[in-house]
Coordinates of C-alpha atoms in Angstrom, one line a residue:
Chain J
X17 CA -22.3 24.2 -19.9
X18 CA -22.0 27.2 -17.7
X19 CA -18.5 26.6 -16.7
X20 CA -16.5 29.2 -18.7
X21 CA -13.4 28.0 -20.4
X22 CA -11.3 30.6 -18.6
X23 CA -12.1 29.0 -15.2
X24 CA -11.2 25.6 -16.6
X25 CA -8.0 26.7 -18.3
X26 CA -6.3 28.6 -15.5
X27 CA -4.4 26.5 -13.0
X28 CA -6.9 26.9 -10.3
X29 CA -4.9 26.1 -7.2
X30 CA -1.6 27.7 -6.6
X31 CA 0.6 26.4 -3.8
X32 CA 0.7 29.8 -2.1
X33 CA -3.1 30.1 -2.1
X34 CA -3.4 26.6 -0.7
X35 CA -0.8 27.3 1.9
X36 CA -2.7 30.4 3.1
X37 CA -6.0 28.7 3.4
X38 CA -4.5 25.7 5.2
X39 CA -3.1 28.1 7.8
X40 CA -6.7 29.0 8.7
X41 CA -7.8 29.1 12.3
X42 CA -9.7 26.5 14.2
X43 CA -12.7 28.1 15.9
X44 CA -14.4 26.4 18.8
X45 CA -17.5 24.3 18.1
X46 CA -20.8 26.1 18.4
X47 CA -23.6 24.8 20.6
X48 CA -26.7 22.8 19.6
X49 CA -29.0 25.8 19.2
X50 CA -26.7 27.6 16.8
X51 CA -26.0 24.5 14.7
X52 CA -29.7 23.7 14.5
X53 CA -30.6 27.2 13.5
X54 CA -27.8 27.1 10.9
X55 CA -29.3 24.0 9.4
X56 CA -32.7 25.8 9.5
X57 CA -31.0 28.5 7.5
X58 CA -30.0 25.9 4.9
X59 CA -33.6 24.8 4.6
X60 CA -34.6 28.4 4.0
X61 CA -31.9 28.8 1.3
X62 CA -33.3 25.7 -0.4
X63 CA -36.8 27.3 -0.4
X64 CA -35.2 30.4 -2.0
X65 CA -33.4 28.4 -4.7
X66 CA -36.2 25.8 -5.3
X67 CA -39.4 27.7 -4.7
X68 CA -41.4 25.0 -6.5
X69 CA -41.2 23.0 -3.3
X70 CA -43.8 25.4 -1.9
X71 CA -46.5 24.0 -4.1
X72 CA -47.8 21.7 -1.4
X73 CA -48.1 24.5 1.2
X74 CA -49.8 26.8 -1.2
X75 CA -52.0 24.7 -3.5
X76 CA -53.1 22.0 -1.0
X77 CA -54.6 24.4 1.5
X78 CA -56.4 26.5 -1.1
X79 CA -57.8 23.3 -2.8
X80 CA -59.0 21.8 0.5
X81 CA -60.6 25.0 1.8
X82 CA -62.5 25.7 -1.4
X83 CA -63.4 22.1 -2.0
X84 CA -64.7 21.2 1.4
X85 CA -66.4 24.5 2.0
X86 CA -68.5 24.3 -1.1
X87 CA -68.9 20.5 -1.3
X88 CA -70.2 20.0 2.2
X89 CA -71.3 23.4 3.4
X90 CA -74.8 23.3 2.1
X91 CA -75.5 19.7 3.1
X92 CA -73.9 19.7 6.5
X93 CA -74.6 23.0 8.0
X94 CA -77.4 24.5 5.9
X95 CA -75.1 27.1 4.3
X96 CA -71.5 27.5 3.3
X97 CA -71.2 30.5 5.5
X98 CA -72.2 28.6 8.6
X99 CA -70.1 25.6 7.7
X100 CA -67.0 27.8 7.1
X101 CA -67.0 29.0 10.7
X102 CA -66.9 25.4 11.8
X103 CA -64.7 24.0 9.0
X104 CA -61.9 26.6 8.6
X105 CA -60.1 25.8 11.9
X106 CA -60.3 22.1 11.0
X107 CA -59.1 22.6 7.5
X108 CA -56.2 24.6 8.9
X109 CA -55.3 21.6 11.1
X110 CA -55.7 19.2 8.2
X111 CA -53.6 21.3 5.8
X112 CA -50.8 21.6 8.3
X113 CA -50.8 18.0 9.3
X114 CA -50.8 17.0 5.6
X115 CA -47.9 19.3 4.9
X116 CA -45.8 17.7 7.6
X117 CA -45.7 14.6 5.4
X118 CA -43.5 16.4 3.0
X119 CA -40.8 16.5 5.7
X120 CA -40.2 12.8 5.5
X121 CA -40.2 12.9 1.7
X122 CA -37.7 15.7 1.4
X123 CA -35.5 14.3 4.1
X124 CA -35.4 10.9 2.5
X125 CA -34.3 12.5 -0.8
X126 CA -31.8 14.6 1.1
X127 CA -30.3 11.7 3.0
X128 CA -29.9 9.7 -0.2
X129 CA -27.5 12.4 -1.4
X130 CA -23.9 12.5 -0.2
X131 CA -24.2 15.8 1.5
X132 CA -25.7 14.1 4.6
X133 CA -22.5 12.1 4.9
X134 CA -20.7 15.4 5.3
X135 CA -23.1 16.7 7.9
X136 CA -22.8 13.5 9.8
X137 CA -19.0 13.7 9.8
X138 CA -19.0 17.2 11.3
X139 CA -18.3 17.7 15.0
X140 CA -21.7 19.1 15.8
X141 CA -24.6 18.1 18.0
X142 CA -25.9 15.0 16.1
X143 CA -29.6 15.8 15.8
X144 CA -29.0 19.3 14.5
X145 CA -29.3 18.5 10.8
X146 CA -32.7 17.0 11.5
X147 CA -33.8 19.6 13.9
X148 CA -32.7 22.3 11.5
X149 CA -34.7 20.7 8.6
X150 CA -37.8 20.6 10.8
X151 CA -37.3 24.2 11.8
X152 CA -37.2 25.1 8.1
X153 CA -40.4 23.2 7.7
X154 CA -42.0 25.3 10.5
X155 CA -41.5 28.2 8.1
X156 CA -43.4 26.2 5.4
X157 CA -46.2 25.4 7.9
X158 CA -46.5 29.1 8.7
X159 CA -46.8 30.0 5.0
X160 CA -49.5 27.3 4.6
X161 CA -51.4 28.6 7.7
X162 CA -51.3 32.2 6.5
X163 CA -52.7 31.1 3.2
X164 CA -55.6 29.2 4.7
X165 CA -56.5 32.0 7.1
X166 CA -56.3 34.7 4.5
X167 CA -58.5 32.7 2.1
X168 CA -60.9 31.9 4.9
X169 CA -61.2 35.6 5.8
X170 CA -61.9 36.4 2.1
X171 CA -64.6 33.7 2.0
X172 CA -66.3 35.1 5.1
X173 CA -64.7 33.3 8.1
X174 CA -65.0 35.6 11.1
X175 CA -63.0 34.4 14.1
X176 CA -64.6 35.5 17.4
X177 CA -61.4 35.1 19.2
X178 CA -59.8 37.9 17.1
X179 CA -56.2 38.2 16.1
X180 CA -54.9 36.9 19.4
X181 CA -56.9 33.8 19.2
X182 CA -55.8 33.1 15.6
X183 CA -52.1 33.7 16.4
X184 CA -52.3 31.5 19.5
X185 CA -54.0 28.7 17.7
X186 CA -51.4 28.8 14.8
X187 CA -48.6 28.8 17.4
X188 CA -50.0 25.7 19.0
X189 CA -50.5 24.1 15.6
X190 CA -46.9 24.8 14.7
X191 CA -45.7 23.2 17.9
X192 CA -47.8 20.1 17.2
X193 CA -46.7 19.9 13.6
X194 CA -43.0 20.2 14.5
X195 CA -43.4 17.3 17.0
X196 CA -45.5 15.2 14.6
X197 CA -42.7 15.6 11.9
X198 CA -40.5 13.3 14.0
X199 CA -42.8 10.5 12.9
X200 CA -42.1 11.2 9.3
X201 CA -38.4 11.8 10.0
X202 CA -38.3 8.3 11.5
X203 CA -40.1 6.8 8.5
X204 CA -37.8 8.5 6.1
X205 CA -34.9 6.7 7.8
X206 CA -36.6 3.4 7.6
X207 CA -38.0 3.4 4.1
X208 CA -35.7 3.3 1.1
X209 CA -37.3 5.6 -1.4
X210 CA -39.2 8.9 -1.2
X211 CA -42.1 7.1 -3.0
X212 CA -42.5 4.6 -0.3
X213 CA -42.3 7.3 2.3
X214 CA -45.2 9.1 0.5
X215 CA -47.2 6.0 0.3
X216 CA -46.9 5.0 4.0
X217 CA -47.5 8.6 5.1
X218 CA -50.7 8.8 3.1
X219 CA -51.9 5.5 4.7
X220 CA -51.4 7.0 8.2
X221 CA -52.6 10.5 7.3
X222 CA -55.9 9.8 5.7
X223 CA -57.5 8.0 8.6
X224 CA -55.8 10.3 11.1
X225 CA -57.3 13.5 9.6
X226 CA -60.7 12.1 8.4
X227 CA -61.6 10.0 11.4
X228 CA -61.6 13.1 13.6
X229 CA -63.9 16.1 14.3
X230 CA -62.4 18.2 11.5
X231 CA -65.2 17.8 9.0
X232 CA -68.3 16.9 11.1
X233 CA -69.4 16.6 14.6
X234 CA -68.8 13.0 15.7
X235 CA -72.2 12.7 17.3
X236 CA -73.7 11.0 14.2
X237 CA -70.9 8.4 14.0
X238 CA -71.3 4.8 15.3
X239 CA -70.0 4.3 18.8
X240 CA -66.8 2.5 17.9
X241 CA -65.8 5.3 15.6
X242 CA -66.6 7.9 18.2
X243 CA -64.2 6.1 20.4
X244 CA -61.5 6.3 17.8
X245 CA -62.2 10.0 17.2
X246 CA -62.0 10.6 20.9
X247 CA -58.4 9.3 21.2
X248 CA -57.2 10.7 17.9
X249 CA -54.8 13.6 18.8
X250 CA -56.0 15.4 15.7
X251 CA -59.5 15.7 17.2
X252 CA -58.1 17.4 20.3
X253 CA -55.9 19.7 18.1
X254 CA -58.9 20.7 16.0
X255 CA -61.0 21.3 19.1
X256 CA -58.3 23.6 20.5
X257 CA -57.7 25.5 17.3
X258 CA -61.5 25.9 16.9
X259 CA -61.9 27.0 20.5
X260 CA -59.1 29.6 20.4
X261 CA -60.2 31.0 17.1
X262 CA -63.7 31.4 18.4
X263 CA -62.8 32.9 21.7
X264 CA -63.0 30.1 24.2
X265 CA -59.9 28.7 25.9
X266 CA -60.2 25.0 26.3
X267 CA -57.5 24.6 28.9
X268 CA -57.8 20.8 29.4
X269 CA -57.7 20.3 25.6
X270 CA -54.6 22.5 25.3
X271 CA -53.0 20.3 27.9
X272 CA -53.9 17.2 25.8
X273 CA -52.3 18.7 22.7
X274 CA -49.1 19.7 24.5
X275 CA -48.9 16.3 26.1
X276 CA -49.3 14.5 22.8
X277 CA -46.7 16.8 21.2
X278 CA -44.2 15.9 23.9
X279 CA -45.1 12.3 23.6
X280 CA -44.5 12.3 19.9
X281 CA -41.0 13.7 20.3
X282 CA -40.2 11.6 23.3
X283 CA -41.1 8.4 21.3
X284 CA -40.1 9.1 17.7
X285 CA -37.1 11.5 18.5
X286 CA -34.9 8.9 20.1
X287 CA -35.9 6.2 17.6
X288 CA -35.0 8.6 14.8
X289 CA -31.7 9.4 16.3
X290 CA -30.8 5.7 16.7
X291 CA -31.7 5.1 13.1
X292 CA -29.8 8.1 12.0
X293 CA -26.7 7.1 13.9
X294 CA -26.7 3.7 12.4
X295 CA -27.6 4.8 8.9
X296 CA -25.5 3.0 6.4
Chain B
X22 CA 8.0 5.9 10.0
X23 CA 6.5 8.6 12.1
X24 CA 3.5 8.2 14.4
X25 CA 0.5 6.4 13.0
X26 CA -2.3 8.5 11.6
X27 CA -4.6 5.5 11.1
X28 CA -4.4 2.1 12.6
X29 CA -7.0 -0.7 12.2
X30 CA -7.0 -4.2 13.4
X31 CA -9.4 -6.9 12.1
X32 CA -12.0 -4.3 10.9
X33 CA -15.2 -6.0 9.8
X34 CA -18.5 -4.8 8.4
X35 CA -21.2 -6.8 6.8
X36 CA -24.5 -5.7 5.1
X37 CA -26.8 -8.7 5.3
X38 CA -24.8 -11.5 3.6
X39 CA -22.3 -9.2 1.9
X40 CA -19.0 -9.0 3.8
X41 CA -18.1 -5.5 2.6
X42 CA -15.1 -5.3 4.9
X43 CA -13.8 -8.7 6.0
X44 CA -10.9 -8.1 8.3
X45 CA -8.9 -5.0 7.3
X46 CA -5.6 -4.2 9.0
X47 CA -4.0 -0.9 8.1
X48 CA -1.1 1.1 9.5
X49 CA -0.9 4.5 7.9
X50 CA 1.8 6.9 9.0
X51 CA 1.2 10.6 9.4
X52 CA 2.1 12.8 6.4
X53 CA 2.0 11.8 2.8
X54 CA -0.6 10.1 0.7
X55 CA -1.8 6.6 1.5
X56 CA -3.7 5.0 -1.4
X57 CA -6.3 2.3 -1.0
X58 CA -6.6 0.6 -4.4
X59 CA -9.2 -1.8 -5.5
X60 CA -12.0 -2.4 -7.9
X61 CA -15.7 -1.4 -7.3
X62 CA -17.2 -3.5 -4.5
X63 CA -13.8 -4.2 -2.9
X64 CA -14.8 -2.5 0.3
X65 CA -12.9 0.8 -0.1
X66 CA -15.9 3.1 0.6
X67 CA -17.1 1.1 3.5
X68 CA -13.6 1.2 5.1
X69 CA -13.4 5.0 4.6
X70 CA -16.9 5.4 6.1
X71 CA -15.9 3.5 9.2
X72 CA -12.7 5.6 9.5
X73 CA -14.7 8.8 9.1
X74 CA -17.1 7.6 11.9
X75 CA -20.1 7.3 9.6
X76 CA -20.4 3.5 10.1
X77 CA -19.8 1.5 13.2
X78 CA -17.6 -1.6 12.5
X79 CA -19.2 -5.0 13.4
X80 CA -15.8 -6.2 14.7
X81 CA -12.3 -5.0 15.1
X82 CA -10.8 -1.7 16.1
X83 CA -9.8 1.5 14.3
X84 CA -7.9 4.4 15.6
X85 CA -7.6 7.7 13.7
X86 CA -5.0 10.2 14.9
X87 CA -5.0 8.2 18.1
X88 CA -8.7 8.3 18.8
X89 CA -11.0 5.3 18.6
X90 CA -13.6 5.8 15.9
X91 CA -16.4 4.4 18.0
X92 CA -15.7 5.5 21.5
X93 CA -14.1 8.8 20.6
X94 CA -16.0 9.6 17.4
X95 CA -16.3 13.3 18.2
X96 CA -12.6 13.8 18.7
X97 CA -12.0 12.1 15.3
X98 CA -14.7 14.3 13.7
X99 CA -13.0 17.5 14.8
X100 CA -9.7 16.5 13.3
X101 CA -10.6 14.8 10.0
X102 CA -12.7 15.7 7.0
X103 CA -14.3 13.5 4.4
X104 CA -14.8 14.2 0.8
X105 CA -17.3 11.6 -0.3
X106 CA -17.6 10.0 -3.7
X107 CA -20.9 11.7 -4.6
X108 CA -22.2 15.2 -4.0
X109 CA -20.6 16.1 -0.8
X110 CA -22.0 19.6 -0.9
X111 CA -25.6 20.7 -1.3
X112 CA -26.3 21.0 -5.1
X113 CA -29.2 23.4 -4.6
X114 CA -27.0 25.9 -2.8
X115 CA -24.4 28.2 -4.3
X116 CA -20.7 27.7 -3.8
X117 CA -20.4 30.5 -1.3
X118 CA -23.6 29.4 0.6
X119 CA -22.2 25.9 1.0
X120 CA -18.9 27.1 2.4
X121 CA -20.6 29.6 4.6
X122 CA -22.9 26.9 5.9
X123 CA -20.0 24.7 6.9
X124 CA -18.1 27.7 8.3
X125 CA -21.0 28.6 10.5
X126 CA -21.4 25.0 11.7
X127 CA -17.8 24.8 12.5
X128 CA -17.9 27.9 14.7
X129 CA -17.0 30.8 12.5
X130 CA -18.9 34.0 13.1
X131 CA -20.9 35.2 10.1
X132 CA -18.4 37.9 8.9
X133 CA -15.4 35.6 9.5
X134 CA -17.2 32.8 7.8
X135 CA -17.9 34.9 4.7
X136 CA -14.2 35.8 4.6
X137 CA -13.2 32.2 5.0
X138 CA -15.6 31.2 2.2
X139 CA -14.2 33.9 -0.1
X140 CA -10.6 32.8 0.6
X141 CA -11.3 29.2 -0.2
X142 CA -13.2 30.0 -3.4
X143 CA -10.3 32.2 -4.5
X144 CA -7.7 29.5 -3.7
X145 CA -9.6 26.9 -5.7
X146 CA -10.3 29.2 -8.7
X147 CA -14.0 29.3 -8.0
X148 CA -14.4 33.0 -7.2
X149 CA -16.3 33.6 -10.4
X150 CA -18.7 30.8 -9.7
X151 CA -19.3 31.7 -6.0
X152 CA -22.9 32.8 -6.6
X153 CA -23.9 30.0 -8.9
X154 CA -25.7 26.9 -7.7
X155 CA -23.4 23.9 -7.4
X156 CA -25.5 21.8 -9.7
X157 CA -24.6 24.1 -12.5
X158 CA -20.8 23.5 -11.9
X159 CA -18.7 21.4 -14.3
X160 CA -17.3 18.1 -13.0
X161 CA -13.9 19.5 -12.2
X162 CA -15.4 22.6 -10.4
X163 CA -17.6 20.2 -8.5
X164 CA -14.7 18.3 -7.2
X165 CA -12.8 21.5 -6.3
X166 CA -15.7 22.8 -4.2
X167 CA -16.1 19.3 -2.6
X168 CA -12.4 19.5 -1.5
X169 CA -12.6 23.2 -0.6
X170 CA -15.6 22.2 1.7
X171 CA -13.4 19.7 3.4
X172 CA -10.8 22.5 4.2
X173 CA -13.1 25.0 5.9
X174 CA -11.4 24.1 9.0
X175 CA -8.0 22.7 8.0
X176 CA -8.0 19.0 8.9
X177 CA -5.0 17.0 10.1
X178 CA -6.2 14.1 7.9
X179 CA -8.4 14.2 4.9
X180 CA -10.3 11.2 3.3
X181 CA -10.8 11.5 -0.4
X182 CA -13.1 8.8 -1.7
X183 CA -12.4 8.2 -5.4
X184 CA -11.6 11.9 -6.0
X185 CA -11.0 11.7 -9.7
X186 CA -13.6 9.1 -10.8
X187 CA -15.4 10.5 -13.8
X188 CA -13.2 13.5 -14.3
X189 CA -11.6 14.5 -17.6
X190 CA -7.8 14.3 -17.7
X191 CA -7.3 18.0 -17.1
X192 CA -9.5 18.1 -14.0
X193 CA -7.9 15.0 -12.8
X194 CA -4.5 16.7 -13.0
X195 CA -5.9 19.6 -11.0
X196 CA -7.1 17.3 -8.3
X197 CA -3.7 15.7 -8.2
X198 CA -2.0 19.1 -7.8
X199 CA -4.4 19.9 -4.9
X200 CA -3.5 16.6 -3.2
X201 CA 0.2 17.2 -3.6
X202 CA -0.3 20.7 -2.2
X203 CA -2.1 19.4 0.8
X204 CA 0.7 16.9 1.5
X205 CA 3.3 19.6 1.1
X206 CA 1.5 21.5 3.9
X207 CA 1.7 18.5 6.2
X208 CA -1.9 17.1 5.8
X209 CA -2.2 13.4 5.7
X210 CA -4.3 12.2 2.8
X211 CA -6.0 8.8 2.5
X212 CA -7.5 8.3 -0.9
X213 CA -9.3 5.5 -2.5
X214 CA -9.0 4.9 -6.2
X215 CA -9.7 2.3 -8.8
X216 CA -7.1 3.9 -11.1
X217 CA -3.8 2.2 -10.8
X218 CA -1.8 5.1 -12.3
X219 CA -3.4 7.4 -9.8
X220 CA -2.1 5.3 -6.9
X221 CA 1.2 5.1 -8.7
X222 CA 1.4 8.9 -9.2
X223 CA 0.3 10.1 -5.8
X224 CA 0.6 7.5 -3.1
X225 CA 3.7 6.9 -1.0
X226 CA 2.2 3.7 0.2
X227 CA -0.6 1.6 -1.3
X228 CA -2.9 -1.0 0.2
X229 CA -4.4 -3.2 -2.5
X230 CA -7.9 -4.3 -1.3
X231 CA -10.1 -7.0 -2.8
X232 CA -13.3 -8.6 -1.4
X233 CA -13.0 -6.7 1.8
X234 CA -9.4 -7.7 2.6
X235 CA -6.0 -6.1 2.2
X236 CA -4.2 -8.5 -0.2
X237 CA -0.9 -6.5 -0.5
X238 CA 0.6 -3.4 1.0
X239 CA 3.7 -1.4 0.3
X240 CA 5.2 1.3 -1.9
X241 CA 4.3 1.2 -5.5
X242 CA 7.9 0.0 -6.2
X243 CA 7.6 -2.8 -3.6
X244 CA 4.3 -4.0 -5.1
X245 CA 5.8 -4.1 -8.5
X246 CA 8.9 -5.9 -7.3
X247 CA 6.7 -8.5 -5.7
X248 CA 5.5 -9.6 -9.1
X249 CA 8.9 -9.7 -10.8
X250 CA 11.3 -7.2 -12.3
X251 CA 9.1 -6.3 -15.2
X252 CA 8.2 -7.4 -18.7
X253 CA 9.9 -7.7 -22.0
X254 CA 7.8 -6.6 -24.9
X255 CA 8.9 -7.6 -28.4
X256 CA 7.6 -6.8 -31.8
X257 CA 8.4 -8.9 -34.9
X258 CA 8.5 -8.1 -38.5
X259 CA 6.2 -10.9 -39.6
X260 CA 3.4 -12.6 -37.7
X261 CA 4.3 -16.1 -39.0
X262 CA 7.4 -16.1 -36.8
X263 CA 5.6 -15.4 -33.6
X264 CA 5.1 -19.0 -32.6
X265 CA 8.7 -19.7 -33.0
X266 CA 9.7 -16.6 -31.2
X267 CA 7.4 -17.6 -28.3
X268 CA 9.3 -20.9 -28.0
X269 CA 12.8 -19.3 -28.2
X270 CA 11.9 -16.6 -25.6
X271 CA 10.4 -19.2 -23.3
X272 CA 13.5 -21.3 -23.4
X273 CA 15.9 -18.3 -23.0
X274 CA 14.0 -16.6 -20.2
X275 CA 12.7 -19.7 -18.4
X276 CA 9.2 -18.3 -18.2
X277 CA 6.3 -18.5 -20.7
X278 CA 6.1 -15.8 -23.3
X279 CA 2.6 -14.6 -24.1
X280 CA 1.3 -13.4 -27.4
X281 CA -0.4 -10.0 -27.3
X282 CA -3.5 -9.0 -29.1
X283 CA -1.3 -7.4 -31.8
X284 CA -0.4 -10.3 -34.1
X285 CA 3.3 -9.4 -34.3
X286 CA 3.8 -8.7 -30.6
X287 CA 4.5 -10.8 -27.6
X288 CA 5.7 -10.2 -24.0
X289 CA 7.2 -12.1 -21.2
X290 CA 7.4 -11.4 -17.5
X291 CA 11.0 -11.5 -16.4
X292 CA 12.6 -12.2 -13.1
X293 CA 16.2 -11.5 -14.1
X294 CA 17.0 -8.6 -16.5
X295 CA 20.4 -10.0 -17.4
X296 CA 18.7 -12.8 -19.3
X297 CA 17.0 -10.3 -21.6
X298 CA 20.1 -9.6 -23.6
X299 CA 20.7 -13.3 -24.1
X300 CA 17.1 -13.9 -25.1
X301 CA 17.3 -11.2 -27.8
X302 CA 20.5 -12.6 -29.1
X303 CA 18.8 -16.0 -29.3
X304 CA 16.0 -14.5 -31.4
X305 CA 18.4 -13.1 -33.9
X306 CA 20.4 -16.3 -34.1
X307 CA 17.2 -18.2 -34.9
X308 CA 16.6 -15.8 -37.8
X309 CA 13.6 -14.0 -36.3
X310 CA 13.5 -10.3 -37.2
X311 CA 12.8 -8.1 -34.2
X312 CA 11.6 -4.6 -35.1
X313 CA 11.2 -3.2 -31.6
X314 CA 11.7 -4.3 -28.1
X315 CA 11.1 -2.6 -24.7
X316 CA 11.8 -3.5 -21.1
X317 CA 9.0 -2.3 -18.9
X318 CA 8.5 -2.0 -15.2
X319 CA 5.4 -4.0 -14.4
X320 CA 2.3 -1.8 -14.3
X321 CA 0.1 -1.8 -11.3
X322 CA -2.4 -3.5 -13.6
X323 CA -0.1 -6.4 -13.8
X324 CA 0.4 -6.3 -10.1
X325 CA -3.3 -6.5 -9.5
X326 CA -3.7 -9.3 -11.9
X327 CA -0.9 -11.2 -10.3
X328 CA -2.3 -10.6 -6.8
X329 CA -6.0 -11.3 -7.4
X330 CA -6.1 -13.4 -10.5
X331 CA -8.5 -10.9 -12.0
X332 CA -8.1 -7.5 -13.6
X333 CA -8.6 -4.4 -11.6
X334 CA -11.3 -3.0 -13.9
X335 CA -13.5 -6.0 -13.4
X336 CA -16.7 -4.8 -11.6
X337 CA -18.4 -7.8 -10.0
X338 CA -20.9 -5.7 -8.0
X339 CA -21.6 -2.2 -6.8
X340 CA -19.4 -0.7 -4.2
X341 CA -21.1 -1.5 -0.9
X342 CA -21.9 1.7 0.8

């Protein structure tokens, strides 16, 4: 292995060295913001050391954008160029929401390992390991969004709302994704294995993203389905992102998205924390 | 006895139908090493997790350094640290990143945290491995970084859950040295182990735990004394004489002598060492050639067997966590 024999052979711990480290100071505990950010830093370090985990935020969005643009473009909007203007904001939403799933899967893997025991035994604000992990994921969502938008621009997407519209819509999308992640965080604490987390997440995710206005205008759908589309928060999110990117500010819809974000955290946050506290 | 570092009364915790901890009473004085000894599945890990505030007990009370583990969990957390049995640091991160992460979480500024991490890596002989991912460490190095991570802020009490399980003898000795060093500096150590000689070597007092209950408690000497003064081991020149030797010894010692796996050896548990000389004389008078004999203190293995009726290494189920 990598451990050199020199390290193994030397008596590693001398009494003097141990005495001096045990004489260390006892700093005062930092606040919740700092500890959450510190856990966020851990998530970034993990991206640095295990860059493979970015596959989902890079490949997924590219695949989706290309696939749906060229698959449906001609049939649904007459031309791929036309369809791209409608689809790209929607794909951005779908890609982001899909990526949030990974939060639950990675967290489940993480919690299975002993290191979470150490985190839970620290005198820090209790949700901070989870909040930090989600903050790290926000970085992943940003990368995914940047990839979709860049690819869209290359393919011919022209946002009428300009840079400001794009930035605002991505910001809102990140807020929503962060809040939605609490659902997966909760699931990751209920289900035993990363596989089951992935399975259940898929089951929730597919209807959530497809039964919405991401791909098509709901006008052609049967009435009952339109009703579902209408209450699906993803529909409102897609409407907002589309609106902002194309230069209109749908204030009411923005309110809807922010309200559902708050609701997601208000419901799944506390449940998650109770589960986390009572984790075996 | 000084003041108590840990005190539990009637501690219970079940997982479904498994009673992992079924009424544990402990009184651990401050300073020194307290060993919790038991086979896999005895409830050691569950007990330690309750004491480290990771699990809430179903019933009973536990005080650590005077603070209730449920009502005053945060006060406990600021004063103790836990080195779990598995991967208690992040394997994807490097040694220095792990220590810096903990230093930051515990309130060190970035530069002071860096210094603290470097000091700890130095003290634990890991300075050369500072920038290597922990998953590339050897078993012994892993254990050292695990323990170093528990000392980022020096705790008053440290829990070590099976600190040497799976280590080679040299690394095991290094961990023992660290434990002794911690105690010399006034830290209280509670360690769980399934190795009897580890408890014997390190612990001032030992609680033997089986099926979620403390079945014996005391110093290693007291535990040994509770099962008799020790054993007489005898080796004969010829295996044919063993049956007769067994009879002679049993008569002279007043306890049954037991044949060992070795066809020329047998042993007997003794209560009174003075009888041993007489027993040996009886053997020679009966014309039995003894090539070797030894009077041994009982091992903790024998203690465990005597207390529980089964050997310590028996593993009926996985340790409930």
